[in-house]
mmCIF file of C-alpha atoms and ligand atoms in Angstrom:
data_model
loop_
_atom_site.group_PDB
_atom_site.id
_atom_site.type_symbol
_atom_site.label_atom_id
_atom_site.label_comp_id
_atom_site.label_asym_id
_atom_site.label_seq_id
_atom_site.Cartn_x
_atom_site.Cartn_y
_atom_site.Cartn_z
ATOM 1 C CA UNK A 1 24.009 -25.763 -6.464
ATOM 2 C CA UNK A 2 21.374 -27.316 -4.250
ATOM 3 C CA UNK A 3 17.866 -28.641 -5.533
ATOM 4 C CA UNK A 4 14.668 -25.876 -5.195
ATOM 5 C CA UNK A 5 12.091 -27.412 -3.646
ATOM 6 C CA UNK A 6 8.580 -27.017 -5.692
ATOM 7 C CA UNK A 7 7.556 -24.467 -3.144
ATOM 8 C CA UNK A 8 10.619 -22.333 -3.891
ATOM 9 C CA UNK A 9 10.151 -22.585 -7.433
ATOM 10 C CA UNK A 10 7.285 -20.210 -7.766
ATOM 11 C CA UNK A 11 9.713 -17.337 -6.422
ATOM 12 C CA UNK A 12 11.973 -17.808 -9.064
ATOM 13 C CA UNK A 13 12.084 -14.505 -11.401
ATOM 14 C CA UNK A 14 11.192 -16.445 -14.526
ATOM 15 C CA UNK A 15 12.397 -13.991 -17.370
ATOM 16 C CA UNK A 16 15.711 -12.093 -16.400
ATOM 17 C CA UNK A 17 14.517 -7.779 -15.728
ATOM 18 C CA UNK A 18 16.156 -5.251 -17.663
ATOM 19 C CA UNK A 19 18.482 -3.778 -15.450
ATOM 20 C CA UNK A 20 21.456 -1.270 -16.642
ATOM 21 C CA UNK A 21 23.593 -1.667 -13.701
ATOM 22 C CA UNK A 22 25.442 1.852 -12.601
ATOM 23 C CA UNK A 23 28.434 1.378 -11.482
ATOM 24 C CA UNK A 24 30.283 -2.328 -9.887
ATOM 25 C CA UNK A 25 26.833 -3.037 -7.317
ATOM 26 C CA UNK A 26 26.043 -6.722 -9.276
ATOM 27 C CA UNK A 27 29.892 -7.532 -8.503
ATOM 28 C CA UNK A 28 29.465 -5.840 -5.020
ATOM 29 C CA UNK A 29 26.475 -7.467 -4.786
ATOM 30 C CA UNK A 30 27.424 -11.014 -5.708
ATOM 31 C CA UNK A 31 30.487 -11.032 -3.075
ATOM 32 C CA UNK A 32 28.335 -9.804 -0.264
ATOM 33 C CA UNK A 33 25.829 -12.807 -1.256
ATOM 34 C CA UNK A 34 28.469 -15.070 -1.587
ATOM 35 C CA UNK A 35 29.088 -14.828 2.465
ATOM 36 C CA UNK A 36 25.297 -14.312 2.963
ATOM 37 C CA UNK A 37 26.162 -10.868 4.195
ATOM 38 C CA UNK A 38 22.151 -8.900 4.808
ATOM 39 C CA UNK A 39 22.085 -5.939 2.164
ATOM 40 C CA UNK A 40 20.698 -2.787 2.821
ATOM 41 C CA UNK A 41 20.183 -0.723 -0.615
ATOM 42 C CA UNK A 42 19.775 2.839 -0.019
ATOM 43 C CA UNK A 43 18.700 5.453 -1.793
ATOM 44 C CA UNK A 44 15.334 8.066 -3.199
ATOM 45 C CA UNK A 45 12.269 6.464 -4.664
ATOM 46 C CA UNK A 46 12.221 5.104 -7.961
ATOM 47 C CA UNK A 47 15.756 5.314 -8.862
ATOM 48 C CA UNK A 48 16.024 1.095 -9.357
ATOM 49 C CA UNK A 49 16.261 -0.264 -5.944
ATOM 50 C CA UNK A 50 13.808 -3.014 -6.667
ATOM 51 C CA UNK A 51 14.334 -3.953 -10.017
ATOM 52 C CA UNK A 52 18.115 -4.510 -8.997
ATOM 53 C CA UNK A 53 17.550 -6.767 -6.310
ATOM 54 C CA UNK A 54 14.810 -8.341 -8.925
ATOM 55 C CA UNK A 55 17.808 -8.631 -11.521
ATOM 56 C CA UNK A 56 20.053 -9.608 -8.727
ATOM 57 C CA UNK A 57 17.468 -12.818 -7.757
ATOM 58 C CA UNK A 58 17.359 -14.272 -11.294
ATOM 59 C CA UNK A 59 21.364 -13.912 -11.786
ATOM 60 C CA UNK A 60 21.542 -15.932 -8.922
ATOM 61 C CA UNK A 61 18.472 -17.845 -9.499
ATOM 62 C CA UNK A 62 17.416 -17.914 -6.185
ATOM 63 C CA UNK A 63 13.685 -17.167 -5.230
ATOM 64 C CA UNK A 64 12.729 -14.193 -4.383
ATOM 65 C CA UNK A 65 10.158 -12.961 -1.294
ATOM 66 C CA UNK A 66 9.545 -9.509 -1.194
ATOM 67 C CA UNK A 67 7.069 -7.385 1.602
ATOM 68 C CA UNK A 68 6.196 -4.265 1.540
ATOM 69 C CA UNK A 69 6.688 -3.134 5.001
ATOM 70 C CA UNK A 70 4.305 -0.391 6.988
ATOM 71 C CA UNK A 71 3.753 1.281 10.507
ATOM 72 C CA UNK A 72 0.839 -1.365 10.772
ATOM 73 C CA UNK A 73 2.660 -4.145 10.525
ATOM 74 C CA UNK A 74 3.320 -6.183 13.300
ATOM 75 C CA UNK A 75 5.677 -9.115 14.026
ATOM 76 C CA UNK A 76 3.238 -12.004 13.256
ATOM 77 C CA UNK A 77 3.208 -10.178 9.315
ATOM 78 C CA UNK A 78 6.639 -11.595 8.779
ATOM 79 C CA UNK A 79 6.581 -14.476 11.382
ATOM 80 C CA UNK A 80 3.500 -15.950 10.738
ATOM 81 C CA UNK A 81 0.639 -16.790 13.380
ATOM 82 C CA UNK A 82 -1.666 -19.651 14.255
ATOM 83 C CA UNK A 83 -5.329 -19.540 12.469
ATOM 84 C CA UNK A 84 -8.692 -20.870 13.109
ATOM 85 C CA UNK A 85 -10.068 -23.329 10.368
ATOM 86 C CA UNK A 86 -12.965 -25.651 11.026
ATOM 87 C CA UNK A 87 -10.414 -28.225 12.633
ATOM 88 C CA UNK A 88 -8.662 -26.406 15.211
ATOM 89 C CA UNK A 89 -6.199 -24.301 14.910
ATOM 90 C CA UNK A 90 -3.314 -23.966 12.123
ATOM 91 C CA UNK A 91 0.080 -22.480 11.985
ATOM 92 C CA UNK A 92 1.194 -20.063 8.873
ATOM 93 C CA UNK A 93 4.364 -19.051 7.940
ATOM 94 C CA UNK A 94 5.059 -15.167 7.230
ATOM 95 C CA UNK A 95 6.925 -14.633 4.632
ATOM 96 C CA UNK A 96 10.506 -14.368 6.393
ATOM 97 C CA UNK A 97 9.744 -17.769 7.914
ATOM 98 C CA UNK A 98 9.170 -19.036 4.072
ATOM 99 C CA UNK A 99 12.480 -17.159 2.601
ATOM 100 C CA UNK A 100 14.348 -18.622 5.359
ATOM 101 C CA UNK A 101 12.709 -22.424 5.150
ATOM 102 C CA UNK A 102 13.076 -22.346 1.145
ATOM 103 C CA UNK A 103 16.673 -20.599 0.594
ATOM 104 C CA UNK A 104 14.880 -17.245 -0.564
ATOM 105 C CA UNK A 105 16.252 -14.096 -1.016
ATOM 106 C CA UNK A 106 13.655 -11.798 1.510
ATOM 107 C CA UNK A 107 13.431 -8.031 0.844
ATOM 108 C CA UNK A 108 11.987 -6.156 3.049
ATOM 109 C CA UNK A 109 10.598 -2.625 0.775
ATOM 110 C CA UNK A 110 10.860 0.320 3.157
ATOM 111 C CA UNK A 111 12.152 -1.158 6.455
ATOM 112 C CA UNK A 112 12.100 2.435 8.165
ATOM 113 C CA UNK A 113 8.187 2.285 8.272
ATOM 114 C CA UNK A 114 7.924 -1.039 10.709
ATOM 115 C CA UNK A 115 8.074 -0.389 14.049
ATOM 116 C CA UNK A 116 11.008 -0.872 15.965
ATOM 117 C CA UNK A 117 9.457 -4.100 17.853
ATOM 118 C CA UNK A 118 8.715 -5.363 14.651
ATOM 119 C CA UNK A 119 11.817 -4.637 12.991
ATOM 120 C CA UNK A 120 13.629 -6.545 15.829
ATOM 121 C CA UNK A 121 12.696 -10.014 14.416
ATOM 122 C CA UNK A 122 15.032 -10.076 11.879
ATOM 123 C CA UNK A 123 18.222 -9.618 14.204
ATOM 124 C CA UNK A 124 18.611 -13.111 14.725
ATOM 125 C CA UNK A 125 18.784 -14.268 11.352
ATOM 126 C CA UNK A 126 20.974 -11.074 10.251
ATOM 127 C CA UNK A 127 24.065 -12.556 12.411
ATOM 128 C CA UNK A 128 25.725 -15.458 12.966
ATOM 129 C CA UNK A 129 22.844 -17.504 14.436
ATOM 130 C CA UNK A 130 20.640 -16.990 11.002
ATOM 131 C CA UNK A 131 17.521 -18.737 13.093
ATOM 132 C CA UNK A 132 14.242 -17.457 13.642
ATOM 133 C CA UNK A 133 12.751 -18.413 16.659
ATOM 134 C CA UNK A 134 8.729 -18.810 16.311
ATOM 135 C CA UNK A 135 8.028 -18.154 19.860
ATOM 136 C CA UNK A 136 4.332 -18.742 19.596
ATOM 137 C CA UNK A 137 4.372 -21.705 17.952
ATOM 138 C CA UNK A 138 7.681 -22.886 20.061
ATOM 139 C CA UNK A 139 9.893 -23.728 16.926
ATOM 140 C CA UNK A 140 13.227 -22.284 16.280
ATOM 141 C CA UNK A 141 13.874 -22.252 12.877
ATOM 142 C CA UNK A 142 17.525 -23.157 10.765
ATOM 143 C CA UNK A 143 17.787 -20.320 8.543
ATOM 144 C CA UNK A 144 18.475 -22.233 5.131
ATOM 145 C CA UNK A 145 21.865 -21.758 3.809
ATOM 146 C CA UNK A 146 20.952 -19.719 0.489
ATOM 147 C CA UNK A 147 18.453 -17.528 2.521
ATOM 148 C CA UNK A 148 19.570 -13.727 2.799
ATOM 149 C CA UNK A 149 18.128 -10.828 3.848
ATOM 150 C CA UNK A 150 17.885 -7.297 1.912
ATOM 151 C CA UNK A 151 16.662 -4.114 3.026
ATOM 152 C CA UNK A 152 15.272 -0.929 1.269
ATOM 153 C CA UNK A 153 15.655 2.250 2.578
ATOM 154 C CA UNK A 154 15.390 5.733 1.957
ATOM 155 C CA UNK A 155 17.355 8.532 3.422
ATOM 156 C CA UNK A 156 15.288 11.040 2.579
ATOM 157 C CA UNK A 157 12.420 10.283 4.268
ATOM 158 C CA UNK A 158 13.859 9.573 7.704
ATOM 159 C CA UNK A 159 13.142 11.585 11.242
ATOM 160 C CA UNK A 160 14.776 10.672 14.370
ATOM 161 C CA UNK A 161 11.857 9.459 15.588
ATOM 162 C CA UNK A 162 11.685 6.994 12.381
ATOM 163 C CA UNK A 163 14.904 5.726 11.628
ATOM 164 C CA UNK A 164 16.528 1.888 12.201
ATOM 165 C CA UNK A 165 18.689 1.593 15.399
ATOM 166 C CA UNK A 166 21.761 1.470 15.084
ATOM 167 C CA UNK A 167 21.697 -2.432 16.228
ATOM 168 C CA UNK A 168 19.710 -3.114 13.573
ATOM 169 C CA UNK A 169 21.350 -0.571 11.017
ATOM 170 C CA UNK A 170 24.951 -2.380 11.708
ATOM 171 C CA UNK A 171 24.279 -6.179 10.704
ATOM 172 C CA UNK A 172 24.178 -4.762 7.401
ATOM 173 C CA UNK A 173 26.225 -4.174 4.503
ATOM 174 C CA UNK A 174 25.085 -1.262 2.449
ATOM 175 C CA UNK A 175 24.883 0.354 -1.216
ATOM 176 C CA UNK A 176 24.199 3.238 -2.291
ATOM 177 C CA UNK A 177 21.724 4.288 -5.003
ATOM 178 C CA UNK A 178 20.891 7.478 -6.892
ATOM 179 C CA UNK A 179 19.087 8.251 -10.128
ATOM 180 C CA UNK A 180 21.502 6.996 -12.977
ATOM 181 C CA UNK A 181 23.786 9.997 -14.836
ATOM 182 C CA UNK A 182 22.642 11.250 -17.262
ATOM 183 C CA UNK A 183 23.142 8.923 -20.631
ATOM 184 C CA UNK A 184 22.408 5.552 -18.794
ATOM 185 C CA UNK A 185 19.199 7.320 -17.922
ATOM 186 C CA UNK A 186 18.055 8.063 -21.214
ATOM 187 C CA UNK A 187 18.430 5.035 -22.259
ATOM 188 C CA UNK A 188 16.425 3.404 -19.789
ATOM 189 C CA UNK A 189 13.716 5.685 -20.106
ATOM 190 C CA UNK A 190 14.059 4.909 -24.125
ATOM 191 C CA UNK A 191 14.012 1.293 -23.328
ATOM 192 C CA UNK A 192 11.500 0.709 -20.427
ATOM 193 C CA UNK A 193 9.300 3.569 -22.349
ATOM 194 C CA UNK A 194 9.309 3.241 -26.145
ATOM 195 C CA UNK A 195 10.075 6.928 -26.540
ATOM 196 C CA UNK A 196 12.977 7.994 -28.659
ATOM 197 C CA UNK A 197 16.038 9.178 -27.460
ATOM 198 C CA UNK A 198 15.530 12.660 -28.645
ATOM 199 C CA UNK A 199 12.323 12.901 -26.113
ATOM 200 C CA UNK A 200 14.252 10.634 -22.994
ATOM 201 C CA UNK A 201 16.727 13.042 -23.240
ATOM 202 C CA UNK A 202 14.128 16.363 -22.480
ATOM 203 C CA UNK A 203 12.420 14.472 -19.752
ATOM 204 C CA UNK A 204 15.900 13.424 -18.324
ATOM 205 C CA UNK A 205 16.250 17.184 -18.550
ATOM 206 C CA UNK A 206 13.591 18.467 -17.057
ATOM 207 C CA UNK A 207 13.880 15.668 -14.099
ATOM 208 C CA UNK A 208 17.716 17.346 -13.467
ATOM 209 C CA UNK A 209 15.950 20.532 -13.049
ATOM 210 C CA UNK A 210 13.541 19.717 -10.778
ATOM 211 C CA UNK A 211 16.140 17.189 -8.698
ATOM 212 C CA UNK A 212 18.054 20.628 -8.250
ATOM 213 C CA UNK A 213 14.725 21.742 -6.250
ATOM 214 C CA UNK A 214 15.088 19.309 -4.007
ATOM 215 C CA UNK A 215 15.523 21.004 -0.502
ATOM 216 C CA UNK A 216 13.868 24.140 -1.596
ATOM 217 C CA UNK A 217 10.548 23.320 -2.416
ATOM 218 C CA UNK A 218 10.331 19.701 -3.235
ATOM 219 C CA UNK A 219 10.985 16.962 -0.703
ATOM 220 C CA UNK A 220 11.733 14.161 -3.608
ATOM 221 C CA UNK A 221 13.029 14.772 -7.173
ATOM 222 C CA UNK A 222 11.451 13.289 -9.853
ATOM 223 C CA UNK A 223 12.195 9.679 -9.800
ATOM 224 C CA UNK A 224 13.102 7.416 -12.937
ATOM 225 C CA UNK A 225 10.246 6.288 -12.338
ATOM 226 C CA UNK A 226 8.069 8.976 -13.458
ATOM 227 C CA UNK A 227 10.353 9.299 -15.962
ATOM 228 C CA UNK A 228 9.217 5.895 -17.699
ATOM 229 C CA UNK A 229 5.725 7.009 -16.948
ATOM 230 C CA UNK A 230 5.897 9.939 -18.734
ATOM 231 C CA UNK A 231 7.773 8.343 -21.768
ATOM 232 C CA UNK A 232 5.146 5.688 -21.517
ATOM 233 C CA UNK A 233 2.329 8.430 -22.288
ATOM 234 C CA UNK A 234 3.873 9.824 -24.737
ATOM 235 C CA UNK A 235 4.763 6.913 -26.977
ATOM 236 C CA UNK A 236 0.944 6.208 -26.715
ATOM 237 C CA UNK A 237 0.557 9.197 -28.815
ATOM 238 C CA UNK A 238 -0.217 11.358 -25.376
ATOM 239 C CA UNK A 239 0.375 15.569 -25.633
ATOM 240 C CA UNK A 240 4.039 15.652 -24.316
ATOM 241 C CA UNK A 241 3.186 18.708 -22.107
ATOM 242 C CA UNK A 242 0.077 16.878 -20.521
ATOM 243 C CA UNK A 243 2.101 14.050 -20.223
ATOM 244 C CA UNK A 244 4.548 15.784 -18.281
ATOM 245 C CA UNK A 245 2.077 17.056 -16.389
ATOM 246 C CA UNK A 246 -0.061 14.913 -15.260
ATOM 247 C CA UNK A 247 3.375 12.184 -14.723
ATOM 248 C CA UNK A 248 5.845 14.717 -13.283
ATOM 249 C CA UNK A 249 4.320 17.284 -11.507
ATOM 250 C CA UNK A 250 0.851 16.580 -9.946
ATOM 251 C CA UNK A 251 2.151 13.877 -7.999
ATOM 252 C CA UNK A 252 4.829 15.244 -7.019
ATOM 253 C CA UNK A 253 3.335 18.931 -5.114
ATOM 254 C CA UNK A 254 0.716 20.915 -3.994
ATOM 255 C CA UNK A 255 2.511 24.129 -4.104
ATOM 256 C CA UNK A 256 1.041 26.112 -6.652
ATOM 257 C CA UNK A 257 4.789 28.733 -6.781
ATOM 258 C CA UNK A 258 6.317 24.615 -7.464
ATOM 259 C CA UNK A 259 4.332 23.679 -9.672
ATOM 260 C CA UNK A 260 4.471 26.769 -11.897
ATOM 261 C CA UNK A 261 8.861 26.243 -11.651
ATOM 262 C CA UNK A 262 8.076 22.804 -13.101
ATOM 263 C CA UNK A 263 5.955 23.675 -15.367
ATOM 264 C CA UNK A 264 8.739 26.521 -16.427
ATOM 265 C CA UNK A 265 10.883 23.544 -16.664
ATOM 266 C CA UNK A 266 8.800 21.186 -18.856
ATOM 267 C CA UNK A 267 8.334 24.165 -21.355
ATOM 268 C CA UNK A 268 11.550 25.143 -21.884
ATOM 269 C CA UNK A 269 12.896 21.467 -22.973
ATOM 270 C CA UNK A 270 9.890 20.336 -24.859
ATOM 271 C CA UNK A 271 9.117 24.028 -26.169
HETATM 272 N N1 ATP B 301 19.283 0.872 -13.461
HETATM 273 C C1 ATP B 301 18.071 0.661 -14.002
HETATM 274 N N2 ATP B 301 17.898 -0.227 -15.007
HETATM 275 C C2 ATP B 301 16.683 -0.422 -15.538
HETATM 276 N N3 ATP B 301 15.559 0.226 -15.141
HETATM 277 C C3 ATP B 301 15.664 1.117 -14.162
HETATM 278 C C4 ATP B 301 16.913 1.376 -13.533
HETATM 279 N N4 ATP B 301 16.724 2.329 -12.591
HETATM 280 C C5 ATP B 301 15.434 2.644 -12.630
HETATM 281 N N5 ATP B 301 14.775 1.924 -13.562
HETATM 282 C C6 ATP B 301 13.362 2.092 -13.915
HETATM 283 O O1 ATP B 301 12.771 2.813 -12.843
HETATM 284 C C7 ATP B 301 11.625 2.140 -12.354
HETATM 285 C C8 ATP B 301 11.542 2.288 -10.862
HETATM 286 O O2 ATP B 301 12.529 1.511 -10.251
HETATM 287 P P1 ATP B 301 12.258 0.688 -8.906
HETATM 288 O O3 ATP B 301 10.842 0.265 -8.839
HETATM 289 O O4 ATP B 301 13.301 -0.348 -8.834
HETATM 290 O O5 ATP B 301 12.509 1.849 -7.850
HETATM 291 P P2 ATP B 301 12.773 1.755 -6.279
HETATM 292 O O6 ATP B 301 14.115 2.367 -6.051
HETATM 293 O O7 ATP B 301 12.539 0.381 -5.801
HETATM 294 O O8 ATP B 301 11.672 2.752 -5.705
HETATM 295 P P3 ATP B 301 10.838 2.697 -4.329
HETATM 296 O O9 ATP B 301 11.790 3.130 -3.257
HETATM 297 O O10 ATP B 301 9.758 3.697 -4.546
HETATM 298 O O11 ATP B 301 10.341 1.304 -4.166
HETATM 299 C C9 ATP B 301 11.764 0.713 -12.821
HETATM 300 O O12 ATP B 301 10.498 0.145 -13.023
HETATM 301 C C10 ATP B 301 12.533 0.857 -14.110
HETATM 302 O O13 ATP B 301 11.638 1.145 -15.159
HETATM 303 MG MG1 MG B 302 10.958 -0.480 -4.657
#
């Protein structure tokens, strides 16, 4: 394995994350690193997508860089740009010009919501070339050979207008996500929540309820997410109901006829 430099060392994921893995992705996962193959994980909010690739980084032990991408961001965000400081000007790495100098493993959260000149950047280090050029600063950059690329992205969320091309879409390899069934989920909500399994297993209920909403009514169903939230309320001694309420509804709708059905929901299981 080849030495981490002290600058890569502060990525590394010091204590390993709890992750209950669903199916084979950490073997799937481990091939498609072997070859350096860009990932792109797929699937709704809050069902793990992070705290795999987290998991993923430490089993490796290979830093990990992630960014939260947005509409605002521009190229220069991941690049880097030059700055002003009292003696001229200075050049800063982005963070995909740090992953790829220190071997790091550089997730990009919610890819979809860059814009397409943005997202462009990362084409030449998702093929065979794995170099970044910095055109500004007139460096072209060696993509270091542990450095890999992973990608979130949601399906849900996606219009025409805001989706990847299809250049971009095929340099990667992709798996799927989904909240877990229904046993691995209750215990991760028991685990991540301090709940007992009696109560994981109502709010897993009542989240397979409202999941069945999703397409009439509700855009999103409730994540795991929410889930742990809700668990987390209620082993603080938190009304289950409120709990429930204030976790797995109010975020998740405005519409007073949805939020009634949910609250339907929630009552029957905890009633
Ligand atoms: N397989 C799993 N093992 C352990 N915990 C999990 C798992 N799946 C979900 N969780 C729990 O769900 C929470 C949300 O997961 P995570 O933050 O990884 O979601 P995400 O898919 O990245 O969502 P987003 O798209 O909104 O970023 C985690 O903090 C964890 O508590
Ligand atoms: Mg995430």
């Amino acid at each position: 394995m080849s030495e981490l430099t002290v600058d890569a060392k502060q990525y590394l994921i010091k204590d390993a994350p709890y992750y209950e893995a669903i199916s084979n992705e950490v073997e799937l996962y481990e091939s498609a690193y072997g070859v350096r193959m860009p990932m792109m994980i797929k699937g709704p909010t809050g069902c793990g997508k992070s705290r795999f690739v987290e998991y993923m980084a430490h089993k490796l032990n290979k830093p990990l860089i992630s960014v939260a991408c947005n509409e605002d961001m521009t190229a220069s965000d991941l690049v880097g740009r030059f700055l002003l400081d009292k003696d001229g000007t200075k050049w800063q790495d982005g963070p995909l010009t740090t992953a790829a100098r220190i071997g790091a493993i550089c997730y990009l959260d919610e890819i979809v919501e860059a814009r397409q000149d943005t997202t462009v950047v990362i084409h030449p280090l998702t093929d065979h070339r794995r170099e970044l050029p910095l055109d500004k600063k007139g460096e072209l950059v060696k993509a270091h050979p542990d450095f890999q690329l992973v990608i979130s992205y949601n399906p849900g969320y996606q219009s025409l207008m805001k989706d990847l091309k299809q250049s971009t879409k095929q340099r990667f390899g992709g798996l799927d996500f989904d909240y877990p069934e229904t046993e691995l989920e209750v215990s991760i909500v028991t685990k991540e929540s301090g709940v007992d399994e009696k109560m994981a297993e109502k709010l897993v209920q009542i989240a397979h309820r409202a999941r069945n909403l999703k397409g009439h009514g509700l855009d999103e169903g409730i994540s795991t997410r929410l889930l742990v939230y809700a668990g987390q309320l209620i082993a603080k001694g938190v009304n289950a109901e409120a709990a429930c309420s204030m976790t797995m509804i109010t975020p998740l709708t405005d519409d007073p006829d949805m939020r009634d059905t949910l609250h339907a929901a929630v009552q029957t299981f905890l009633g």
